[in-house]
mmCIF file of C-alpha atoms in Angstrom:
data_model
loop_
_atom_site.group_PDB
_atom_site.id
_atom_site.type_symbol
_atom_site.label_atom_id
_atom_site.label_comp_id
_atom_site.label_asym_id
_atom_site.label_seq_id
_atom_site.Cartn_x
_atom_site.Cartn_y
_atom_site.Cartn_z
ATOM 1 C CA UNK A 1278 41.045 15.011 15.707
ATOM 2 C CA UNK A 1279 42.176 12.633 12.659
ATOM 3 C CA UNK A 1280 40.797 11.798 9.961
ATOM 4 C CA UNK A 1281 40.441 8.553 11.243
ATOM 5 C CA UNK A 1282 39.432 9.495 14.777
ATOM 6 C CA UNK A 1283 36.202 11.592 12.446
ATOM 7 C CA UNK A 1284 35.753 8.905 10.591
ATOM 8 C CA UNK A 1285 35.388 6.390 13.570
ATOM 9 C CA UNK A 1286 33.043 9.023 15.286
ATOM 10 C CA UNK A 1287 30.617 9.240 11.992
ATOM 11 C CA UNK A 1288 30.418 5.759 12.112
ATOM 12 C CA UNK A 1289 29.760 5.551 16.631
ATOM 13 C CA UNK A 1290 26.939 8.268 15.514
ATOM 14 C CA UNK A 1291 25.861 6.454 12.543
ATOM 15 C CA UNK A 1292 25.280 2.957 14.460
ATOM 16 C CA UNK A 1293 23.548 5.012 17.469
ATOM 17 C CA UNK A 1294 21.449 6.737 15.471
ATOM 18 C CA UNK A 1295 20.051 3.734 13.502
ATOM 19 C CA UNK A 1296 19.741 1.487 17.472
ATOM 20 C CA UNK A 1297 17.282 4.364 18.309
ATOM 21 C CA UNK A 1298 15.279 4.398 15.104
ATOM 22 C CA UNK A 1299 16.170 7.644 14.453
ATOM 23 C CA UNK A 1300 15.862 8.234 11.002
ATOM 24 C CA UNK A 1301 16.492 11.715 10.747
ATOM 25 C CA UNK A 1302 19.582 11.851 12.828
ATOM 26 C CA UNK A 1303 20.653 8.670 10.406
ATOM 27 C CA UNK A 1304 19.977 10.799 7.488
ATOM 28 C CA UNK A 1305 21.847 13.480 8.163
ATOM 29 C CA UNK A 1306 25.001 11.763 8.545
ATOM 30 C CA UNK A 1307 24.983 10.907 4.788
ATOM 31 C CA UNK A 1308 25.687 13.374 2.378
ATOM 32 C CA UNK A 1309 23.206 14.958 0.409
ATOM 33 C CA UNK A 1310 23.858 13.672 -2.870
ATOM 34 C CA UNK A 1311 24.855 9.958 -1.363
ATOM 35 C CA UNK A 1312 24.292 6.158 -3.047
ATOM 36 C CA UNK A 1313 23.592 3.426 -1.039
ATOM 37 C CA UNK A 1314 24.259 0.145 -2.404
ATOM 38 C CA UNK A 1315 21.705 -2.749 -0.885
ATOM 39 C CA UNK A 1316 20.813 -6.628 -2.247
ATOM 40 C CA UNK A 1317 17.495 -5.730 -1.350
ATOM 41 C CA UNK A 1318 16.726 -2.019 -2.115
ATOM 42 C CA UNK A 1319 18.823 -1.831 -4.786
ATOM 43 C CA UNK A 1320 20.811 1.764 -5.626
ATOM 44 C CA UNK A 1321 19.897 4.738 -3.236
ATOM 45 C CA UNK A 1322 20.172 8.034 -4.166
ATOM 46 C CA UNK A 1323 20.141 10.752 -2.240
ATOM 47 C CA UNK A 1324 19.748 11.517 1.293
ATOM 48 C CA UNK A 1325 15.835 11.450 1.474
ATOM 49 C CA UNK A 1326 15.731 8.276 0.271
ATOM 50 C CA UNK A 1327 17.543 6.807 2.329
ATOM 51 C CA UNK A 1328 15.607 8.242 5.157
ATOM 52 C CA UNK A 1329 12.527 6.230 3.651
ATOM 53 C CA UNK A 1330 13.828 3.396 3.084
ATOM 54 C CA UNK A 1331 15.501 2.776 6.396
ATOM 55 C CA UNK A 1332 11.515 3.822 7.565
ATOM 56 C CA UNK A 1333 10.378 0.963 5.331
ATOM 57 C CA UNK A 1334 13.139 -1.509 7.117
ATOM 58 C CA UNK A 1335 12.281 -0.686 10.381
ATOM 59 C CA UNK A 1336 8.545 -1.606 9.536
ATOM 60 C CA UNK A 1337 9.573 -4.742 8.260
ATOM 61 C CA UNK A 1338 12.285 -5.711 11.432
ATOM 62 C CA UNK A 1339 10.628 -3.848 13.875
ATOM 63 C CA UNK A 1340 13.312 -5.290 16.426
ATOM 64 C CA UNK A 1341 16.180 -5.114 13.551
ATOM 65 C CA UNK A 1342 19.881 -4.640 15.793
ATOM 66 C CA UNK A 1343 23.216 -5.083 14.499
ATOM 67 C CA UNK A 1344 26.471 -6.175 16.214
ATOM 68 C CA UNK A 1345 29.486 -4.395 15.140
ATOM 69 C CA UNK A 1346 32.879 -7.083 15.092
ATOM 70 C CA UNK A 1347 35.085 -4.539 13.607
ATOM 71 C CA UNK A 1348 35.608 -1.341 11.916
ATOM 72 C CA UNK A 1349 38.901 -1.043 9.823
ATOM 73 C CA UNK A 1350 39.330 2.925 8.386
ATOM 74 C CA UNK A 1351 42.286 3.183 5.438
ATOM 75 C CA UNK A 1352 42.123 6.810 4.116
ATOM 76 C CA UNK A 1353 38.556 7.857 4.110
ATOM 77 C CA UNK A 1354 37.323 4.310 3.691
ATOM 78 C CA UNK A 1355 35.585 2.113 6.171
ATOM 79 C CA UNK A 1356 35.236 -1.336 6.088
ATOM 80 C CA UNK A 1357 32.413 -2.355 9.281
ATOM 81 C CA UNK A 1358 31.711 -6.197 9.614
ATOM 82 C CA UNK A 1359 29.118 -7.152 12.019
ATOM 83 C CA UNK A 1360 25.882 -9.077 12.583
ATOM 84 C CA UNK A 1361 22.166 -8.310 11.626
ATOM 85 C CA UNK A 1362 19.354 -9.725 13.498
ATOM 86 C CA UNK A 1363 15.735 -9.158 13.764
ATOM 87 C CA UNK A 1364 12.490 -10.463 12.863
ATOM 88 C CA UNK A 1365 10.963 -10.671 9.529
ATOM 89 C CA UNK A 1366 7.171 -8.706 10.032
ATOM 90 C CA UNK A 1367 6.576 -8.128 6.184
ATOM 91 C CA UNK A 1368 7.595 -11.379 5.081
ATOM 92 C CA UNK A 1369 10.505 -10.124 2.884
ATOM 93 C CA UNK A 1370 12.624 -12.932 3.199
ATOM 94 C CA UNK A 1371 10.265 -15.707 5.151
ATOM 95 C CA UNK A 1372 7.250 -16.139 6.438
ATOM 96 C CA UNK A 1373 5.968 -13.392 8.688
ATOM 97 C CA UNK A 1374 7.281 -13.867 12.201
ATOM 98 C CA UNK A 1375 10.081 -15.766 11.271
ATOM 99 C CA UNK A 1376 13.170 -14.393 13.544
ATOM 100 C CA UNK A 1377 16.500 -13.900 11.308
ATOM 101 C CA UNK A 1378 20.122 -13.737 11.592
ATOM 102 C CA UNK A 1379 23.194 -13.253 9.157
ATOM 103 C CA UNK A 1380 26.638 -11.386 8.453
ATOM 104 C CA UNK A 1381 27.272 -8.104 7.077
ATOM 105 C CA UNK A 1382 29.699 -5.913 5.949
ATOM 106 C CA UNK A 1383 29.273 -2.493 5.184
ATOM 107 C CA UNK A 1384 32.086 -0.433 2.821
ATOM 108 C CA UNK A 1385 31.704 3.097 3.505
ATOM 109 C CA UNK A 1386 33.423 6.074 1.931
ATOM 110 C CA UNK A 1387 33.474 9.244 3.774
ATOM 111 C CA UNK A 1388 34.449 12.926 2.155
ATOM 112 C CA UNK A 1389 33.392 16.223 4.100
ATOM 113 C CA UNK A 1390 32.109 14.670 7.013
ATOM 114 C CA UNK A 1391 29.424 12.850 5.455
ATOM 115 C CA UNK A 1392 28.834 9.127 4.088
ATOM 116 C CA UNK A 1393 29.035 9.832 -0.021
ATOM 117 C CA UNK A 1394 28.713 6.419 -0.324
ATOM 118 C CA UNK A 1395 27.975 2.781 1.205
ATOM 119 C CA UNK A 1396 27.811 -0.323 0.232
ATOM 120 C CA UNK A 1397 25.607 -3.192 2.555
ATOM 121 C CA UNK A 1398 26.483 -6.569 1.962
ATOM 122 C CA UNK A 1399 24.158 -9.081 3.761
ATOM 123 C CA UNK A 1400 24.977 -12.772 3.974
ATOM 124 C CA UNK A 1401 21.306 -14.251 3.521
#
């Protein structure tokens, strides 16, 4: 298998695991020393906390999905531009029950299998 071909599958895994709310299974696909680059968490560190925080998401968008458009992988980059859609429970970005919808783009580097680092850009 490429590089590319790994890559690709990380990211299949990656986009599975987080549909099913499995936060473990996402976890583990990020290396254990990782950053995580969000507007609205701020700088992850660390595998476990990204486990929690994607815990704290899913509390707020119970029904969060994305939409994957297109994943471009140069070297062991990935580029990943979609759509994110849910409902806003916890009020983070409107009122409570207010259903939401917006662009992303995630920027993903990959070294020894893992996700060392990733950067979520969401178009409020």
């Amino acid at each position: 298998m490429s590089s590319t071909d790994a890559i690709a599958a990380l990211l299949e895994q990656r986009h599975r695991a987080w549909a099913a709310r499995d936060v473990s299974r996402f976890a583990a696909l990020y290396a254990e020393d990782c950053t995580v680059e969000t507007q609205i968490a701020g700088t992850i560190k660390g595998r476990a906390a990204v486990a929690a925080k994607e815990s704290e998401l899913f509390a707020m968008f119970p029904d969060v999905a994305t939409e994957i458009d297109e994943t471009t992988i140069m070297g062991n980059r990935a580029f990943v531009t979609g759509t994110l859609s849910g409902t806003d429970e916890g009020g983070a970005f409107a009122p409570p029950g207010t259903p939401l919808r917006f662009p992303m783009v995630l920027i993903c580097t990959v070294a020894g299998g893992k996700i060392l680092s990733e950067r979520r850009i969401w178009d409020f």
